[in-house]
Structure formats: structure tokens, C-alpha cells
PDB file of C-alpha atoms in Angstrom:
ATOM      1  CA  UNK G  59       0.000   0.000   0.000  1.00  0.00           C
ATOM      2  CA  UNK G  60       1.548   3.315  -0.762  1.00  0.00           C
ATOM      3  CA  UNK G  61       0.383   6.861  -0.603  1.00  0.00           C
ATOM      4  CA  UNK G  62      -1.469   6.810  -4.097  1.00  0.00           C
ATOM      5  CA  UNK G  63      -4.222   4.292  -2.112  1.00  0.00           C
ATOM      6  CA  UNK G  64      -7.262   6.515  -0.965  1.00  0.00           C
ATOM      7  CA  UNK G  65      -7.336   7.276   2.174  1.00  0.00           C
ATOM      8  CA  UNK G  66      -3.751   9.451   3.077  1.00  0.00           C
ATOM      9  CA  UNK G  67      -2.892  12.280   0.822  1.00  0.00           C
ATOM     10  CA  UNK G  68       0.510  12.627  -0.950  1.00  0.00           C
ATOM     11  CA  UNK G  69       0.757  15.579   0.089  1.00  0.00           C
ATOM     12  CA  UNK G  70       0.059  15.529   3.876  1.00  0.00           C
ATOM     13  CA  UNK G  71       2.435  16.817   6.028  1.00  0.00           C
ATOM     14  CA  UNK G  72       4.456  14.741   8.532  1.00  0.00           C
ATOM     15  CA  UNK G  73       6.388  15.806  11.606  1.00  0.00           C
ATOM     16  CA  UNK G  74       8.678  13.547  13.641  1.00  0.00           C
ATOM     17  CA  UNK G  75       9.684  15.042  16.917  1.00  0.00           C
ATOM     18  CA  UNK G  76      12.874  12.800  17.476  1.00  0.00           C
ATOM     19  CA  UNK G  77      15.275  11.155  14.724  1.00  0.00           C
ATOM     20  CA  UNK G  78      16.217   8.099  16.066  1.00  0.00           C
ATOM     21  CA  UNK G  79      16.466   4.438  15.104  1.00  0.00           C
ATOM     22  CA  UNK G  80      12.697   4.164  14.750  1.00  0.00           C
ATOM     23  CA  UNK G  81      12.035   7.415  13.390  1.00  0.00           C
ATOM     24  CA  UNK G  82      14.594   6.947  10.590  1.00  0.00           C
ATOM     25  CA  UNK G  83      12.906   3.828   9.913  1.00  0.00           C
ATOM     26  CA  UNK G  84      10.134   4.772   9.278  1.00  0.00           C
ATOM     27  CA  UNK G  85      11.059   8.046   7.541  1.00  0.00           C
ATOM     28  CA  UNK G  86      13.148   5.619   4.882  1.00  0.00           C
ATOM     29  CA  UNK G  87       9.993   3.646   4.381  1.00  0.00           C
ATOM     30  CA  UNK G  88       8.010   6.703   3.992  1.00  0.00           C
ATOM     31  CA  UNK G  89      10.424   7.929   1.382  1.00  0.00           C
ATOM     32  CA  UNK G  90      11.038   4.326  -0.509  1.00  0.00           C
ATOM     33  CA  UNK G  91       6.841   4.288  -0.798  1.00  0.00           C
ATOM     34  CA  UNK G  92       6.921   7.428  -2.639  1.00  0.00           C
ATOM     35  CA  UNK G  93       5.675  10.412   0.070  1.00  0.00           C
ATOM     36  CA  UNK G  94       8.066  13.449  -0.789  1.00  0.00           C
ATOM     37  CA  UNK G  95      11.011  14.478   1.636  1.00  0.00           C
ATOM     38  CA  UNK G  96       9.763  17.919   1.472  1.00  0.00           C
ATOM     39  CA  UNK G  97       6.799  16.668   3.237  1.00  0.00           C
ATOM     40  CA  UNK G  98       8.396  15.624   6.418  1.00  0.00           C
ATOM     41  CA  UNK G  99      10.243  17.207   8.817  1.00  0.00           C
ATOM     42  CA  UNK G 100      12.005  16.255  11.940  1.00  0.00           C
ATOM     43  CA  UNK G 101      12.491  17.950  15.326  1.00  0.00           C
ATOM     44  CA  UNK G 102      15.824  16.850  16.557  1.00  0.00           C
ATOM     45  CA  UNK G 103      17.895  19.066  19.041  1.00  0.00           C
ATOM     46  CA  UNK G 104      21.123  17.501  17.527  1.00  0.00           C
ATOM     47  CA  UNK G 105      23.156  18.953  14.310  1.00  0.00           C
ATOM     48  CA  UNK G 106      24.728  15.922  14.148  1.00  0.00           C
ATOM     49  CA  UNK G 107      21.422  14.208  13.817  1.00  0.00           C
ATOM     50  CA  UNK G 108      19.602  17.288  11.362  1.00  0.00           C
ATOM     51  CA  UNK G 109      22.800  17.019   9.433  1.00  0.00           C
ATOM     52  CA  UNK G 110      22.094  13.413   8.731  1.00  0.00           C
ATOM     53  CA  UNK G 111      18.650  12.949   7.740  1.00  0.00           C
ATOM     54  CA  UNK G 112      19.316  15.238   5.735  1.00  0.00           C
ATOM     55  CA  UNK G 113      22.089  13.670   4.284  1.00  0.00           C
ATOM     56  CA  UNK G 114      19.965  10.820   4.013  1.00  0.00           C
ATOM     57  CA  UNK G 115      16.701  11.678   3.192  1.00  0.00           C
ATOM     58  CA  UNK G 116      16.698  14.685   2.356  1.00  0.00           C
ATOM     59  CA  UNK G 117      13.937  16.145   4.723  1.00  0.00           C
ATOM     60  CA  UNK G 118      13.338  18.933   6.420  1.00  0.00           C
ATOM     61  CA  UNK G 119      14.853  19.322   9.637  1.00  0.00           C
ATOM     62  CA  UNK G 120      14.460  22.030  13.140  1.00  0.00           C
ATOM     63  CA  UNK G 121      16.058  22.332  16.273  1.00  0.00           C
ATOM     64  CA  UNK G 122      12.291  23.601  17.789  1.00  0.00           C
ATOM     65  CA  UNK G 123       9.628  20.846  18.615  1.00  0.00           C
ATOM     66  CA  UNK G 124       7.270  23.650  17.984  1.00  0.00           C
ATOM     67  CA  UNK G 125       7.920  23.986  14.372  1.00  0.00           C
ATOM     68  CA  UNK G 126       6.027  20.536  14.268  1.00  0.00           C
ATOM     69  CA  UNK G 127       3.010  22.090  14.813  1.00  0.00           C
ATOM     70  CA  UNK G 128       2.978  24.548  12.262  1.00  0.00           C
ATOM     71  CA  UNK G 129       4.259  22.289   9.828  1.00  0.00           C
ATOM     72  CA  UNK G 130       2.444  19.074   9.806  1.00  0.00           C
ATOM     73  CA  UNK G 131      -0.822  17.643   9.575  1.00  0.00           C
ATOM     74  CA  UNK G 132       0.550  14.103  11.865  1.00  0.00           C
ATOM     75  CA  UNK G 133       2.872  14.833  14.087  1.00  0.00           C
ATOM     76  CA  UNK G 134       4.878  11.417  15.335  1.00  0.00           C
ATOM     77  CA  UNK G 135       6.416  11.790  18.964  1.00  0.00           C
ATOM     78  CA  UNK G 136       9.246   9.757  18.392  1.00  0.00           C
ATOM     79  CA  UNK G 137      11.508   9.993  21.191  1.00  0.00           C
ATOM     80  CA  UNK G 138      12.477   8.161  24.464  1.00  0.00           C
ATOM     81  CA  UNK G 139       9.760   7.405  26.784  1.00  0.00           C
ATOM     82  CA  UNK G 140      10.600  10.217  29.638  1.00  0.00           C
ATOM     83  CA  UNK G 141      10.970  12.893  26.800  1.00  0.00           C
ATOM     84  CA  UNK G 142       7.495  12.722  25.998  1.00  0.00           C
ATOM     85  CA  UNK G 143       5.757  14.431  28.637  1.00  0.00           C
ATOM     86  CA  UNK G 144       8.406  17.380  28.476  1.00  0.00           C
ATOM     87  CA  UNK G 145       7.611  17.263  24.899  1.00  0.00           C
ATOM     88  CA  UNK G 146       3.875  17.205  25.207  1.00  0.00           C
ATOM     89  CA  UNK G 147       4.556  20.444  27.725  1.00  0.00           C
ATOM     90  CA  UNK G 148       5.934  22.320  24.535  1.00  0.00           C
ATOM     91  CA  UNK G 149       3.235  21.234  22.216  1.00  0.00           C
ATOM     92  CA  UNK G 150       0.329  21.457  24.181  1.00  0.00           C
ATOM     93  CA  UNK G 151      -0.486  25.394  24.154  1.00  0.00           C
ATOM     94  CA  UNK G 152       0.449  25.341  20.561  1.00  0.00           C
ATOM     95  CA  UNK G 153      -1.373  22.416  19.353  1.00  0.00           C
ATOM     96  CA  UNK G 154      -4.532  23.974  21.261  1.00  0.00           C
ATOM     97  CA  UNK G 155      -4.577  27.501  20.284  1.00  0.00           C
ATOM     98  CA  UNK G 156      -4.264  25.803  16.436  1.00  0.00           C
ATOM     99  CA  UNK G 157      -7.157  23.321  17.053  1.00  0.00           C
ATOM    100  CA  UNK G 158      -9.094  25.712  18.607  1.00  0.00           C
ATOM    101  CA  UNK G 159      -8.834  28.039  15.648  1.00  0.00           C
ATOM    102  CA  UNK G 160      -9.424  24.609  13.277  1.00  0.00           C
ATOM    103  CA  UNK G 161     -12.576  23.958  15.188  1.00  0.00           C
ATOM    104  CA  UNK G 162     -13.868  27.061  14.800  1.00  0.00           C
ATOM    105  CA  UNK G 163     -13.906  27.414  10.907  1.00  0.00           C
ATOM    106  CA  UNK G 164     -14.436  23.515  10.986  1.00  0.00           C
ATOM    107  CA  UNK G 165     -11.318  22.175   9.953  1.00  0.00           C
ATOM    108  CA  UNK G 166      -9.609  19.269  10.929  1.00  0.00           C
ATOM    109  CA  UNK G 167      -7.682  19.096  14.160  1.00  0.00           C
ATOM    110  CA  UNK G 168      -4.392  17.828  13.758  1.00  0.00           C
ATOM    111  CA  UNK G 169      -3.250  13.800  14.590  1.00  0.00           C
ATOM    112  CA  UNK G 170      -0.766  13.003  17.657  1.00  0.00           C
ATOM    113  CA  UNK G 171       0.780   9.698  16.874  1.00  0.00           C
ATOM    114  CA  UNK G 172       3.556   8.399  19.696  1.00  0.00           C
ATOM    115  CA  UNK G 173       5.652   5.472  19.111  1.00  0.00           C
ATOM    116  CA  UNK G 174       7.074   5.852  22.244  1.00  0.00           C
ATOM    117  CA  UNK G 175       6.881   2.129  23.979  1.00  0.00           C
ATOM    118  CA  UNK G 176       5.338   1.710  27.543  1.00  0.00           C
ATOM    119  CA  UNK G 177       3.324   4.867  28.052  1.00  0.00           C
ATOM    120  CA  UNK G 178      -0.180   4.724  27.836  1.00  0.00           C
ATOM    121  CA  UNK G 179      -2.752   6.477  25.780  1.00  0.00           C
ATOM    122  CA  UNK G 180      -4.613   8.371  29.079  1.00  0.00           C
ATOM    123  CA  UNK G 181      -0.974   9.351  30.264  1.00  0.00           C
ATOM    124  CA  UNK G 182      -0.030  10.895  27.196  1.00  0.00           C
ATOM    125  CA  UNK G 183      -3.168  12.697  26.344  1.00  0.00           C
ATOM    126  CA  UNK G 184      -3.277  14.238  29.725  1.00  0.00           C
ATOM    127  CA  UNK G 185      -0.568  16.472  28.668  1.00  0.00           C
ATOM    128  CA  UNK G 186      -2.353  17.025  25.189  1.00  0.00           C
ATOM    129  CA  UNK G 187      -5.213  19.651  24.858  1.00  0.00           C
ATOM    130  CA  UNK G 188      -8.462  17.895  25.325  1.00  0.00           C
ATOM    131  CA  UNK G 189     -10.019  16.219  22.386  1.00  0.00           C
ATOM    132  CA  UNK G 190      -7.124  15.794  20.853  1.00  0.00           C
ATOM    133  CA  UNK G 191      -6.491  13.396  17.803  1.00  0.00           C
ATOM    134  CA  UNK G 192      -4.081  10.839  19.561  1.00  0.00           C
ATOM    135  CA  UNK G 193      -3.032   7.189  18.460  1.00  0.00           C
ATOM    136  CA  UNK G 194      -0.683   4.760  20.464  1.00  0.00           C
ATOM    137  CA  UNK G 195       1.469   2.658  18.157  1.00  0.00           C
ATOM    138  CA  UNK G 196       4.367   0.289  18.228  1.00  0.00           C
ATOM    139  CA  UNK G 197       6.281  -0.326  15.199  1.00  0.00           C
ATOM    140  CA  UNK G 198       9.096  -2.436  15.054  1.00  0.00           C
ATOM    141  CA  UNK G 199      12.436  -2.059  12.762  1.00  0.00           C
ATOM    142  CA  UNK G 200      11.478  -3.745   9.672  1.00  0.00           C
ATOM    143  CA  UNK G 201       9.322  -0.863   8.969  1.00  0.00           C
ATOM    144  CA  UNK G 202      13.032   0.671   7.578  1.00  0.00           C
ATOM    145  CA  UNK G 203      11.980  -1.718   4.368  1.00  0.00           C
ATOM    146  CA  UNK G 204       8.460  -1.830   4.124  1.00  0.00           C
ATOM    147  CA  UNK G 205       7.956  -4.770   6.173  1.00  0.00           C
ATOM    148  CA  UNK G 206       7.113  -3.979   9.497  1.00  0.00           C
ATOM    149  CA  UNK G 207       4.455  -4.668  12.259  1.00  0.00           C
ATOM    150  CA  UNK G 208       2.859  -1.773  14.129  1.00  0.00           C
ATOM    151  CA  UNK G 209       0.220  -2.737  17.171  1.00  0.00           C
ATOM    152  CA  UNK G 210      -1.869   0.015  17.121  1.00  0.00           C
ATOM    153  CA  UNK G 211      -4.185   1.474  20.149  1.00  0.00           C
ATOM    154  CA  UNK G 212      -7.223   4.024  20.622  1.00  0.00           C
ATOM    155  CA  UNK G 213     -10.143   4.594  22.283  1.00  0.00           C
ATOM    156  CA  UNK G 214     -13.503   4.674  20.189  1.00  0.00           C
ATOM    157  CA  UNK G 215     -13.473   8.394  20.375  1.00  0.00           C
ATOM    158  CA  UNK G 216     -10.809   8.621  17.475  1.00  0.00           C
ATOM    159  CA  UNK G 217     -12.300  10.869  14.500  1.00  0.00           C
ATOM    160  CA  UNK G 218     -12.859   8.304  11.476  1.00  0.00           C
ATOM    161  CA  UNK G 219     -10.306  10.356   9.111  1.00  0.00           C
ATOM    162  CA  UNK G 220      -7.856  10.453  12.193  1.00  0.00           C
ATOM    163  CA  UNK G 221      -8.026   6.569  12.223  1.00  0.00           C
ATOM    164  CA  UNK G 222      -7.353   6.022   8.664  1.00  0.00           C
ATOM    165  CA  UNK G 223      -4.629   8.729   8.250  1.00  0.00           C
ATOM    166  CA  UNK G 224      -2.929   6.254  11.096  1.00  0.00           C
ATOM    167  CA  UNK G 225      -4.041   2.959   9.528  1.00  0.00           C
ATOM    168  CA  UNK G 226      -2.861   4.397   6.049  1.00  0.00           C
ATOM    169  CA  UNK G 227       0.653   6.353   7.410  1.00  0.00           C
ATOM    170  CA  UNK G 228       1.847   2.346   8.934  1.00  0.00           C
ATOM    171  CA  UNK G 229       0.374   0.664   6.453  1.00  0.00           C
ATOM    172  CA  UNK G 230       2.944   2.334   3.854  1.00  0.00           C
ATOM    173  CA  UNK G 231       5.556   0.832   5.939  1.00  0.00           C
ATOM    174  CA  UNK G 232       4.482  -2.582   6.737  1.00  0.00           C
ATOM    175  CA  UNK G 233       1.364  -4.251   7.932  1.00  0.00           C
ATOM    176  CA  UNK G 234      -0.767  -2.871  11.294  1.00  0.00           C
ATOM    177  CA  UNK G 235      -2.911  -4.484  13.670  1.00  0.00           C
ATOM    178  CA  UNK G 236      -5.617  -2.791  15.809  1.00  0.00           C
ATOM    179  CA  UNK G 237      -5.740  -3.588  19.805  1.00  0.00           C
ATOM    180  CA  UNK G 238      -8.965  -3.562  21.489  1.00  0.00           C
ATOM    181  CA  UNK G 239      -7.557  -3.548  24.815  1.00  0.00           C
ATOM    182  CA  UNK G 240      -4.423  -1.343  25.328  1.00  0.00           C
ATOM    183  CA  UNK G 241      -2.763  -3.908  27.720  1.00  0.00           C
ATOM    184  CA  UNK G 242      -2.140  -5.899  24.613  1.00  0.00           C
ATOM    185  CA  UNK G 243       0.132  -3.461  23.653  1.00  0.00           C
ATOM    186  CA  UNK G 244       3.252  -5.530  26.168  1.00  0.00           C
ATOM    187  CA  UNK G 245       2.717  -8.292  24.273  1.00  0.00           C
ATOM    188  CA  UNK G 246       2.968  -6.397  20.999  1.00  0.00           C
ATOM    189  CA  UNK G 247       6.217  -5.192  21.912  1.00  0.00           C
ATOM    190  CA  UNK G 248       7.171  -8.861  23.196  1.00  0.00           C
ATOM    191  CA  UNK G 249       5.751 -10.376  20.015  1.00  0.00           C
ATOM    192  CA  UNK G 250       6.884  -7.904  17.498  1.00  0.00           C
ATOM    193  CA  UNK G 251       8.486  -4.898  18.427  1.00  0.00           C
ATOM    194  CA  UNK G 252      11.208  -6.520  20.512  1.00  0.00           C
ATOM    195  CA  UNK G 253      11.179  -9.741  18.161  1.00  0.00           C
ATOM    196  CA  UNK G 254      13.353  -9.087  15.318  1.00  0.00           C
ATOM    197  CA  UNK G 255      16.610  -8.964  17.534  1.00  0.00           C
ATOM    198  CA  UNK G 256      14.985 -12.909  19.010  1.00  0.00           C
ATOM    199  CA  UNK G 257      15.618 -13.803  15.355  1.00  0.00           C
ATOM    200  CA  UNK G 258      18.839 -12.130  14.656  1.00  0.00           C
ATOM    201  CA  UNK G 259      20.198 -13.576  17.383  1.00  0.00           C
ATOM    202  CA  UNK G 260      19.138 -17.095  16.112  1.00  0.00           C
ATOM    203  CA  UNK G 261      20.818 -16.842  13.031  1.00  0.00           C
ATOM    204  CA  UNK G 262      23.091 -15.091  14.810  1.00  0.00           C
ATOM    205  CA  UNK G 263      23.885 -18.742  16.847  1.00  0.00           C
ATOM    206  CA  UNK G 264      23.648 -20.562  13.262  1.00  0.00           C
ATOM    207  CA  UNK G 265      26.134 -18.593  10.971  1.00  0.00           C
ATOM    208  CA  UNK G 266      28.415 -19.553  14.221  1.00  0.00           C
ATOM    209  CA  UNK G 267      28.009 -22.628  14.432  1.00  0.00           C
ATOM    210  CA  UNK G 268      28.279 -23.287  10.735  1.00  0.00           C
ATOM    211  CA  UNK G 269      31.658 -21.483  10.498  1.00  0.00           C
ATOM    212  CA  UNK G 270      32.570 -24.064  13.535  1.00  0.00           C
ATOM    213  CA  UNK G 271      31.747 -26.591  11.367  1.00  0.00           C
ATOM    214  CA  UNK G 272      34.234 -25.836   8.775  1.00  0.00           C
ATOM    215  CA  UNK G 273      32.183 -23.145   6.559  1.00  0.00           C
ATOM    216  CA  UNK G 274      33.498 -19.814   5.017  1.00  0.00           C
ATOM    217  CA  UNK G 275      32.052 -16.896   6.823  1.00  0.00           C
ATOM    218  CA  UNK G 276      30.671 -15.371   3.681  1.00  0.00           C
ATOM    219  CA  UNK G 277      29.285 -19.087   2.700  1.00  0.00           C
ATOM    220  CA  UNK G 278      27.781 -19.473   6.109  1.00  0.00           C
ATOM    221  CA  UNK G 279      26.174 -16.167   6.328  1.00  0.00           C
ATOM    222  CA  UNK G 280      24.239 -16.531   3.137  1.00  0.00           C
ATOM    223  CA  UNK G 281      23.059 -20.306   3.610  1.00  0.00           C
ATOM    224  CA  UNK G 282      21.832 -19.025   6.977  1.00  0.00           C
ATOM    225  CA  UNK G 283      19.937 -16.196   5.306  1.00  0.00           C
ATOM    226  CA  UNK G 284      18.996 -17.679   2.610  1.00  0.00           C
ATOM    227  CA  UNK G 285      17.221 -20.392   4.204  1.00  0.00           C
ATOM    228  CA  UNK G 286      15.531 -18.071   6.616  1.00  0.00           C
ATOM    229  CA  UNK G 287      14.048 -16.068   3.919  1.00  0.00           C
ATOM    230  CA  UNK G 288      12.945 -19.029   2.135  1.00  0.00           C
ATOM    231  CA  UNK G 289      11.116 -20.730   5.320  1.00  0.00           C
ATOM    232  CA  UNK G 290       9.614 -17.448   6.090  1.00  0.00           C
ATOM    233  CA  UNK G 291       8.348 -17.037   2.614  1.00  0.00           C
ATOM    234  CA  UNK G 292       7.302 -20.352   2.574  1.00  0.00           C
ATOM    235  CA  UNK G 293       4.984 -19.693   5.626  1.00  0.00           C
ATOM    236  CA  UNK G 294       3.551 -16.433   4.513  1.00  0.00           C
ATOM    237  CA  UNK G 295       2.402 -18.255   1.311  1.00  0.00           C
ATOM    238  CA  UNK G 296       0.810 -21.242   3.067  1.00  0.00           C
ATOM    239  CA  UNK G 297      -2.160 -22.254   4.445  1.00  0.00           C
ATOM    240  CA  UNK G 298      -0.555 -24.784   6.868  1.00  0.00           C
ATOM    241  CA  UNK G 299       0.275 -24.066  10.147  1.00  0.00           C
ATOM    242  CA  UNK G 300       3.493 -23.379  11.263  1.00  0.00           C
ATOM    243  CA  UNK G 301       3.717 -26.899  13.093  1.00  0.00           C
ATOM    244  CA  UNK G 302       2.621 -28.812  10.231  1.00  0.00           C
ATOM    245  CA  UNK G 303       5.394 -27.026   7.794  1.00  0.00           C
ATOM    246  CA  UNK G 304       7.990 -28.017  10.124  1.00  0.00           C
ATOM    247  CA  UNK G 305       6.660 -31.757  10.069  1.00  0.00           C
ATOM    248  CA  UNK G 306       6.604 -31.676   6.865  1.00  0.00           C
ATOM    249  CA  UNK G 307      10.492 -30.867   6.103  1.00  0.00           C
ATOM    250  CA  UNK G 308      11.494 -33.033   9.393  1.00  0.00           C
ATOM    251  CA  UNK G 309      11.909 -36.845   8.072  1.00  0.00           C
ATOM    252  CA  UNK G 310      11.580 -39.863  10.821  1.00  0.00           C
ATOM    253  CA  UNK G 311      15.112 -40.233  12.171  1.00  0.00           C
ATOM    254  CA  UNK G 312      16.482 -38.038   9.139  1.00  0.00           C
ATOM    255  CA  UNK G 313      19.063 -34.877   9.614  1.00  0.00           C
ATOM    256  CA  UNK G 314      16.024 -32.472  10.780  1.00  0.00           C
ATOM    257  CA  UNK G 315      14.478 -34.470  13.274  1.00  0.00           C
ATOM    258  CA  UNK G 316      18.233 -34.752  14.961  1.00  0.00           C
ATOM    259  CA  UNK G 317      18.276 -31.003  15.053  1.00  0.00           C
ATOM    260  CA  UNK G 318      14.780 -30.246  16.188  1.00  0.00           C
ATOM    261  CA  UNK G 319      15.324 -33.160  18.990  1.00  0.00           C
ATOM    262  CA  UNK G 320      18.338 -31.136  20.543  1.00  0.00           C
ATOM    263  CA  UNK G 321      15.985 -27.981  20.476  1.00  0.00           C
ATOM    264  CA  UNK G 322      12.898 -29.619  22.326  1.00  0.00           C
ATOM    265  CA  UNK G 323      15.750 -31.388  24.852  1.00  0.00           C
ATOM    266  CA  UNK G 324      16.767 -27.859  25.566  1.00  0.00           C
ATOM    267  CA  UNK G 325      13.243 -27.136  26.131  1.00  0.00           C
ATOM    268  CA  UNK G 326      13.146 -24.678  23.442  1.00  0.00           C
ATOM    269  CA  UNK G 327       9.856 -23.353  23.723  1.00  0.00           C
ATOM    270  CA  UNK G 328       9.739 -22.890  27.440  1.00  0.00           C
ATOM    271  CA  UNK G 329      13.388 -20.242  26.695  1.00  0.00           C
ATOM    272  CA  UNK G 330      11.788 -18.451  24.041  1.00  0.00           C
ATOM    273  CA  UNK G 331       8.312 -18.064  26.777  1.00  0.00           C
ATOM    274  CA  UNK G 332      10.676 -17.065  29.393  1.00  0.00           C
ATOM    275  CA  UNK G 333      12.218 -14.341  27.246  1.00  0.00           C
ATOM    276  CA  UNK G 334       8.878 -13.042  25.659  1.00  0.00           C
ATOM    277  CA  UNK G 335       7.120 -12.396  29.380  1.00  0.00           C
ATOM    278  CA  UNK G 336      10.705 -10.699  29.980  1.00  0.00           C
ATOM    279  CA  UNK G 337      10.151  -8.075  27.637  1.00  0.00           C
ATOM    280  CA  UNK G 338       6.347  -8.089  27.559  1.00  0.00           C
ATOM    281  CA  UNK G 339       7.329  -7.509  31.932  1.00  0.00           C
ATOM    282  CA  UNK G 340       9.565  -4.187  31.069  1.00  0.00           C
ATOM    283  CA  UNK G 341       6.795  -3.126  28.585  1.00  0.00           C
ATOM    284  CA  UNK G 342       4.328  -3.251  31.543  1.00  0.00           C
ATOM    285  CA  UNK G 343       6.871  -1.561  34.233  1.00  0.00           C
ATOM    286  CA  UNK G 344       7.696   1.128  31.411  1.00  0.00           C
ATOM    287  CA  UNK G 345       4.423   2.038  31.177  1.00  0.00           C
ATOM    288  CA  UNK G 346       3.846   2.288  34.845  1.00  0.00           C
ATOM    289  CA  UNK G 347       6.383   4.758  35.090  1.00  0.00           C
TER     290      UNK G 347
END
């Protein structure tokens, strides 16, 4: 889905206050799905970081959170978790006068969207002007090539065109799914949003262990991707479940079944548990402050 869909305008305006990991993620996804770099700025107190975005991308850039608002139609609040509210503090007489004066000649108010992980919807729209246009998400890093993941929360109060700005912004950079319950939202980030470093470090363990076993580096690295491309592709495109796929490439007392043996001996699936409720636990203390 790009920007041509119906639904967001090519020519909105988008405002990142932060220009991070994240935001330059989804900033190159943006760009690579065809929105203009004139049409995005970012808010970064850093020259060294304004100096490369726009080396980069070729965006707009400001040292002053409050050109946001009188740039952009969504502004993203994409910096660390205790930055937001001092953010928010900036923003919020801003962002009101303006929607105050949108209200009044019936305009459209602008749309808040925070990737910021572990702070809650109420917590951050406390420090917003009331009624304001606000949408939790939580993208993860793939989003950098058009295949990411965003969990995505609000309460049913969310304008209709506000929701599908949000639902159409994400979508450019990857697939979304909608929360009914914002304590989901830890196990988005355990699921998702924390998972692509669970399956670096996998393959990660392999290309080791097939460079102890006598391959080139440069061999073992792309047999490891390789094969982890095609199994994932291979699972997208299927109806199966992900259970019957791996019985169906693990032969009775064959090469797999060896390997998948040492893995349930090591009580594989009870590790990986362990680890998601670890980071699905600091999503929950994050967002209790």
C-alpha cells in the first residue's frame, strides 16, 4: 500500500519530533513508498542528527519541537519514553490555540501519533489539549523496508479520518494491527516490536556454528539467510500451520528431526516463553512509570 491508495494524501504533512532508530525507519519507508522528503520534517535538538537525515533523506529538519506544529498535519512523537511528557509540555499550548482556531472554521484538528513504547494512551493525552487526535502505536524495525508490524491502540473516540490517516501512514511501511484492549500493547512489543533482535540472534547462533563446522564466513552467512528467507516465505504463502510445515520438512530419524530433537531437549519453547514475558514484563513496568 503506498500513498497513491485513498485514504492518506501525498501531500500531507508529517512531523517527527525525534530522529532516532525508529524514526529513521520509518522516515526511509516513507520515502522508498513514494511520500516526498519535502513533506516531512524532523524535530531533533542535535546537528549531528539534522545534518544526517538530511544527508539521508533529504527532509526537512528544526532544532524547535514547535515547528512541528505549524508544519504538519501528523505529528509522530518519536523519542524516548521520559521525553514525551516534556515534549507534550511544549506542544500542548500550541497544538490547542491551532485546534481551537481549526474547530472554529471547521477544519480538521491535527493527529498526535507516539511510538514511544510503555506509556499509555490516558498518560499521554493528559498532557495534550483535550479532544485531541491521539493514536498509540508500536512499530518495530522492519518498517526501515516496508515490512514492518505496528500494534496500534485508541479509544472509540478517534475521529474516522484520524483513524485512517494512522491505519494508512503504517500501512505504507508494513502491515498494522488494531488492539482492542491497550494492555495488549506488552505483548505487541514482546511479540513484534522486541522480536526481530529474538531472530537475529538465532541466526546469529547458526552462521556460528556453521563457520565451527568448517564453513566460510561469507558461505555461512548466506546459507543461513537464505534459508531463513525461504522458510519465512514459505509460511507467509501457506495455508498450513506453522507446526505442520515443520513436520513436513522433518523426516523420521532423518538430519532435521536430529536437530529439532536437541531444540525440544533444551526445552526450546519454554526459553523463548521465558524471554517473551521478559520483555512483555519491562513493557508493563515502562508504562507504569
Amino acid at each position: 500500500m503506498s500513498f497513491q491508495d485513498p485514504g492518506l494524501a501525498p501531500q500531507l504533512r508529517i512531523a517527527f519530533i525525534g530522529g532516532g532508530n525508529m524514526a529513521s525507519a520509518i522516515i526511509r519507508g516513507l520515502v522508498k513508498h513514494g511520500h516526498k522528503s519535502e513533506h516531512i520534517l524532523v524535530c531533533a535538538p542535535s546537528q549531528h542528527t539534522r545534518s544526517r537525515l538530511v544527508k539521508e533523506f533529504n527532509v526537512r529538519v528544526h532544532s524547535d519541537n514547535s515547528a512541528a506544529v505549524a508544519f504538519a498535519d501528523i505529528i509522530i512523537l518519536a523519542v524516548k519514553p521520559f521525553i514525551v511528557p516534556l515534549v507534550c509540555d511544549e506542544l500542548r499550548p500550541l497544538l490547542g490555540q491551532l485546534n481551537e482556531q481549526r474547530g472554529d472554521q471547521g477544519g480538521e484538528q491535527k493527529l498526535v501519533i507516539s511510538i514511544a513504547a510503555g506509556l499509555t494512551h490516558a498518560s499521554i493525552s493528559d498532557k495534550l489539549p483535550r479532544n485531541t487526535q491521539l493514536v498509540c502505536a508500536m512499530p518495530n524495525l522492519p518498517t526501515a523496508i516496508g515490512k514492518g508490524l505496528t500494534g496500534l491502540y485508541v479509544p472509540s473516540h478517534l475521529d474516522r479520518q484520524a483513524f485512517d490517516d494512522a491505519e494508512q501512514l503504517m500501512r505504507a511501511v508494513g502491515d498494522t494491527v488494531w488492539l482492542e484492549d491497550e494492555n495488549q500493547m506488552a505483548s505487541i512489543v514482546a511479540t513484534a516490536g522486541s522480536s526481530p533482535a529474538y531472530f537475529f540472534l538465532f541466526l546469529e547462533a547458526m552462521e556460528k556454528a556453521a563457520i565451527a563446522q568448517g564453513l566460510p564466513p561469507k558461505t555461512a552467512s548466506k546459507a543461513v539467510l537464505q534459508s531463513a528467507m525461504g522458510a519465512v516465505s514459505m509460511a507467509m504463502a501457506s495455508k498450513e500451520g506453522l507446526a505442520n510445515l515443520r513436520h513436513q520438512v522433518t523426516s523420521p530419524k532423518g538430519t532435521t528431526e536430529q536437530a529439532v530433537l536437541a531444540f525440544q531437549h533444551g526445552d526450546l519453547d519454554a526459553l523463548v516463553a521465558r524471554a517473551m514475558d521478559s520483555a512483555a514484563r519491562r513493557a508493563k513496568e515502562l508504562a507504569l512509570g
